[in-house]
PDB file of C-alpha atoms in Angstrom:
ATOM      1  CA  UNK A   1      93.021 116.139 109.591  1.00 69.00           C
ATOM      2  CA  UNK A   2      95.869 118.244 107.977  1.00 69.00           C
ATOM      3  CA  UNK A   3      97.742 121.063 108.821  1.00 67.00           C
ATOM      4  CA  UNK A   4      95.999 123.111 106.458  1.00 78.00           C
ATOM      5  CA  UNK A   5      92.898 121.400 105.188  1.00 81.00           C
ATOM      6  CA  UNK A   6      90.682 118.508 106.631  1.00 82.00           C
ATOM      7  CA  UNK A   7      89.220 115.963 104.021  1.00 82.00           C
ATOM      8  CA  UNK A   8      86.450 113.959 104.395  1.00 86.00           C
ATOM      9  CA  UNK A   9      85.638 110.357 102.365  1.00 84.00           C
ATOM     10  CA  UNK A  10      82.522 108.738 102.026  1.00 84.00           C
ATOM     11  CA  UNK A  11      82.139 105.135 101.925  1.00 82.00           C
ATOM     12  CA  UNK A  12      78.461 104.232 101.133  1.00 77.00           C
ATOM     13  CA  UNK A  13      77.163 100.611 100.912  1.00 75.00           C
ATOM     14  CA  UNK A  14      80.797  98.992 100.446  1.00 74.00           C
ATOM     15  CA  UNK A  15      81.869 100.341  97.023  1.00 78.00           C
ATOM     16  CA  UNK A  16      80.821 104.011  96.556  1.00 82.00           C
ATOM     17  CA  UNK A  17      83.358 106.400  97.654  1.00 83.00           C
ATOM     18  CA  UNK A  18      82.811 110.045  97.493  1.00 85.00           C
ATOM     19  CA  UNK A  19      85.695 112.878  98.121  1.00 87.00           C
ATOM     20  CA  UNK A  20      83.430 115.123  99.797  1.00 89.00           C
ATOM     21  CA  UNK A  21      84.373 119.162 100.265  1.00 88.00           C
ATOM     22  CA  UNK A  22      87.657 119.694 102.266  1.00 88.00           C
ATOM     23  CA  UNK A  23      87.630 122.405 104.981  1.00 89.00           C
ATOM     24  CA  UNK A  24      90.703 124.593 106.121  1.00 87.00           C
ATOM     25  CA  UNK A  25      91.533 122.839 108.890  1.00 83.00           C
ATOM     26  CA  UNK A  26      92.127 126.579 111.077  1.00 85.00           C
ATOM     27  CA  UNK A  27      88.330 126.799 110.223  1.00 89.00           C
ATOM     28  CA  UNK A  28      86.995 123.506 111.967  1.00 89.00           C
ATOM     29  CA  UNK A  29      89.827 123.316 114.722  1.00 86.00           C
ATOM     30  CA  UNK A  30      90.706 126.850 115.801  1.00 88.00           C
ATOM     31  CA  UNK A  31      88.497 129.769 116.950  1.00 91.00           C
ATOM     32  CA  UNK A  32      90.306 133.102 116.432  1.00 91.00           C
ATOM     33  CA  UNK A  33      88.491 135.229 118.854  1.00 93.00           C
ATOM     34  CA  UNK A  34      90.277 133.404 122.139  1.00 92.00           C
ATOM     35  CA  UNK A  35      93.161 135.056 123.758  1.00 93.00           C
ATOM     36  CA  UNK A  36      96.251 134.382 122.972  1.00 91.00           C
ATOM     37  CA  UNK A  37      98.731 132.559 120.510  1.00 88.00           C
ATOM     38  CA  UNK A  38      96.842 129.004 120.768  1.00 88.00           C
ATOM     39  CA  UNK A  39      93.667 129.167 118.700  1.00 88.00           C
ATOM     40  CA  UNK A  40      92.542 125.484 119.215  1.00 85.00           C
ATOM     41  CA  UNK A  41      89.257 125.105 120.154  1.00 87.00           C
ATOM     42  CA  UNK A  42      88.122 121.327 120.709  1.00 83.00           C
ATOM     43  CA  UNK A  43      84.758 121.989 122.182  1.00 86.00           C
ATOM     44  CA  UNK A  44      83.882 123.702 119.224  1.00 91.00           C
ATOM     45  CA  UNK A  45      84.736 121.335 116.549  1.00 89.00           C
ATOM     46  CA  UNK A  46      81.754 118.697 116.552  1.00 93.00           C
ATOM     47  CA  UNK A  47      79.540 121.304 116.156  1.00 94.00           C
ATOM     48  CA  UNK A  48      81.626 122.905 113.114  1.00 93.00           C
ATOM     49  CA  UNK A  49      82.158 119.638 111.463  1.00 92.00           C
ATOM     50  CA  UNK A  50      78.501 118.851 111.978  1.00 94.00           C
ATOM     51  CA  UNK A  51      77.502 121.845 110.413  1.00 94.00           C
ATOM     52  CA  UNK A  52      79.807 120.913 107.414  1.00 93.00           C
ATOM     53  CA  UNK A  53      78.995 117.415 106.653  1.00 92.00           C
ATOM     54  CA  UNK A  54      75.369 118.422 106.840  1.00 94.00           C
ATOM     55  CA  UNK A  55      75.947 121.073 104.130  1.00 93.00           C
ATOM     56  CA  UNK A  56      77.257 118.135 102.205  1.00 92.00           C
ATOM     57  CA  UNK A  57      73.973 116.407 102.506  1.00 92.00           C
ATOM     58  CA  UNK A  58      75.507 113.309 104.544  1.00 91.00           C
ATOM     59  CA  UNK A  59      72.728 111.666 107.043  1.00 92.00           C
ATOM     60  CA  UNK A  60      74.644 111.702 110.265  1.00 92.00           C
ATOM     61  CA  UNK A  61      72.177 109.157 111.733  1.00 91.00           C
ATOM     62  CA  UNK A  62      72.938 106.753 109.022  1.00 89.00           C
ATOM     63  CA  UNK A  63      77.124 106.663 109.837  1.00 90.00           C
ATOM     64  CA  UNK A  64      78.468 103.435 110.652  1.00 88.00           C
ATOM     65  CA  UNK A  65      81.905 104.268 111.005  1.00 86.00           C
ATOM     66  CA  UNK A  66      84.440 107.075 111.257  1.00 87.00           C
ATOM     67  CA  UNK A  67      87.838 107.325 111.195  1.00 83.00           C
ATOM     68  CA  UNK A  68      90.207 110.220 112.091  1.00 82.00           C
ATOM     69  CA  UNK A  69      93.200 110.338 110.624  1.00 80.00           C
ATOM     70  CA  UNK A  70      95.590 112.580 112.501  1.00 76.00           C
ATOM     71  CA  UNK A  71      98.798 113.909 112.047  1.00 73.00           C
ATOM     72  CA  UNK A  72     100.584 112.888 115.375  1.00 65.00           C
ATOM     73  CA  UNK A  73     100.696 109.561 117.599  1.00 64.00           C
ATOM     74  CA  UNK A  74      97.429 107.619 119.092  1.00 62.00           C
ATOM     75  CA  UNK A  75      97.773 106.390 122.652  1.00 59.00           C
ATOM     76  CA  UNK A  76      97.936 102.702 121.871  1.00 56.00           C
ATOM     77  CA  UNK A  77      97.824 101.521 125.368  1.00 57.00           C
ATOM     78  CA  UNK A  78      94.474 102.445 125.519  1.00 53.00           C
ATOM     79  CA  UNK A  79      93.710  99.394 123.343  1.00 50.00           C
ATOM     80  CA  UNK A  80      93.820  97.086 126.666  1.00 54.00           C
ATOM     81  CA  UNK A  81      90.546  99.639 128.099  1.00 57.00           C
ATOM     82  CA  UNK A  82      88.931 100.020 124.880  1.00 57.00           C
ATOM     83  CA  UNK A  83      88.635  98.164 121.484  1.00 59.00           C
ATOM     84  CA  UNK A  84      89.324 100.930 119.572  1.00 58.00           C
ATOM     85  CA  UNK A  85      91.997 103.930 119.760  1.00 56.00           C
ATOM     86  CA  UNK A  86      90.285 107.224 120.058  1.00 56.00           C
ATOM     87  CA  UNK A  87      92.972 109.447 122.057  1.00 60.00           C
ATOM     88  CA  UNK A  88      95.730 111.790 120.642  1.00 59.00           C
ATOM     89  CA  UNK A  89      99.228 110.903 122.749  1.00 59.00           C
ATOM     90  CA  UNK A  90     100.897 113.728 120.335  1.00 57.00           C
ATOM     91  CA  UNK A  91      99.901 116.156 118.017  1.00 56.00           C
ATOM     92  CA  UNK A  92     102.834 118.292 117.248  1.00 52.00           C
ATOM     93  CA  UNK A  93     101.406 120.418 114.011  1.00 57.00           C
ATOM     94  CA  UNK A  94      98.792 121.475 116.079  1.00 64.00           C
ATOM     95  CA  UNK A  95      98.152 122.466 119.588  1.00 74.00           C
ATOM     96  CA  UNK A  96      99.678 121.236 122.868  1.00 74.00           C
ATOM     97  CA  UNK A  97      95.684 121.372 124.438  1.00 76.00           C
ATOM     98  CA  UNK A  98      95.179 118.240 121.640  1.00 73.00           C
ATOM     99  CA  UNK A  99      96.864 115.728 123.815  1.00 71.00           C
ATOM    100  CA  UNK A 100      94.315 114.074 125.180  1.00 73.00           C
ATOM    101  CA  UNK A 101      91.570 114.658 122.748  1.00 78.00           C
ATOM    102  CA  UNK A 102      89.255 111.616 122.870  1.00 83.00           C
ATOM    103  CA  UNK A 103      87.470 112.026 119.195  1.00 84.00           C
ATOM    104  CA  UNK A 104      85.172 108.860 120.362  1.00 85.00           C
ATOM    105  CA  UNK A 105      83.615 111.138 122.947  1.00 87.00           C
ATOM    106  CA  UNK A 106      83.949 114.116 121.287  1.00 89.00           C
ATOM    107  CA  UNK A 107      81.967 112.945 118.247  1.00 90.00           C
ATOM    108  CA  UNK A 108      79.549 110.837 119.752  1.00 90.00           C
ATOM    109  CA  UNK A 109      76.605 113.258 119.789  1.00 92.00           C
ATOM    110  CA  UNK A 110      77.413 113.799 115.705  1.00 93.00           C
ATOM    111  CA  UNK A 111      77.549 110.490 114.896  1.00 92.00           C
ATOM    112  CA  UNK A 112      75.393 108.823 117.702  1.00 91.00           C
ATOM    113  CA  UNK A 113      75.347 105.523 115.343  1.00 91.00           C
ATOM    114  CA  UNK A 114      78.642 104.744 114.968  1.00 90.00           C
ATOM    115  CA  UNK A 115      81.935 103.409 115.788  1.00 87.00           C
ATOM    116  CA  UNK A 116      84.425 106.297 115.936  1.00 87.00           C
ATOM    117  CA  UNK A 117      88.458 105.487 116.420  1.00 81.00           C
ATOM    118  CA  UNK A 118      91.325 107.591 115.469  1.00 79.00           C
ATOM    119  CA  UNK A 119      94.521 106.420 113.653  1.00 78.00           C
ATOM    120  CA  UNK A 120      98.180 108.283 112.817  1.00 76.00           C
ATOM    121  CA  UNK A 121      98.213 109.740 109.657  1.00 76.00           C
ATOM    122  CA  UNK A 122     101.132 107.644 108.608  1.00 74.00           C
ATOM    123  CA  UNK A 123      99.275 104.438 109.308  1.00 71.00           C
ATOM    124  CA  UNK A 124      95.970 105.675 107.093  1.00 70.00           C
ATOM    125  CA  UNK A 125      99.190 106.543 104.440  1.00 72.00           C
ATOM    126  CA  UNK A 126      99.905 103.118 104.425  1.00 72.00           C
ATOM    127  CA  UNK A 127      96.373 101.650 104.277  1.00 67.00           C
ATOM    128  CA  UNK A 128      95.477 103.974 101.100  1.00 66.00           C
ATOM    129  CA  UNK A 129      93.344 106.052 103.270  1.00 61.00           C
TER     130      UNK A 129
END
């Protein structure tokens, strides 16, 4: 997730990796038409990035895995509830109403087979994500 476009990868059977289509991130995570300044819109984005990744041809049934990478902090505390971090702490390129955003339970109907977690762009950086 970028300030100005979201990328997707594709990992299929261990070595395959396919750059799929990158979307303007405004386009997945903000909807224009509500008042005011702040445009995000997290209700909406499953559903938008659903639509996308379908377009693409990827079997949403099929995913084992997904990983966020966002451009802010992941509450890391959370790792004593859960095995996995899935909730923004900070998120300062985008909107104050992302604090808080569990992807895990946000994503769960679009990818109702897999593991979802969410890590700080800096980390994925450093991984060669």
């Amino acid at each position: 997730i970028g300030g100005t476009r979201t990328k997707f990868m594709l990992q299929r059977g261990g070595s395959e990796i396919l750059m799929l289509e990158p979307v303007a991130s405004r386009q997945l995570w903000q909807n224009e038409e509500l008042p005011g300044e702040d445009k995000f819109d997290p209700d909406a984005v499953p559903s938008r990035m659903r639509a996308h990744l379908e377009k693409c041809g990827v079997p949403l049934a099929d995913v084992e895995r997904v990983v966020f990478s966002v451009p802010g902090t992941v509450d890391i505390e959370e790792l004593e509830r859960s095995s996995e971090p899935v909730l923004v702490r900070n998120m300062p390129s985008f909107s104050p109403k992302f604090v808080g955003f569990n992807f895990k339970a946000k994503f769960a109907p679009v990818f109702p087979n897999a593991k979802v977690s969410a890590v700080p762009d800096n980390m994925a950086a450093a991984l060669g994500v």
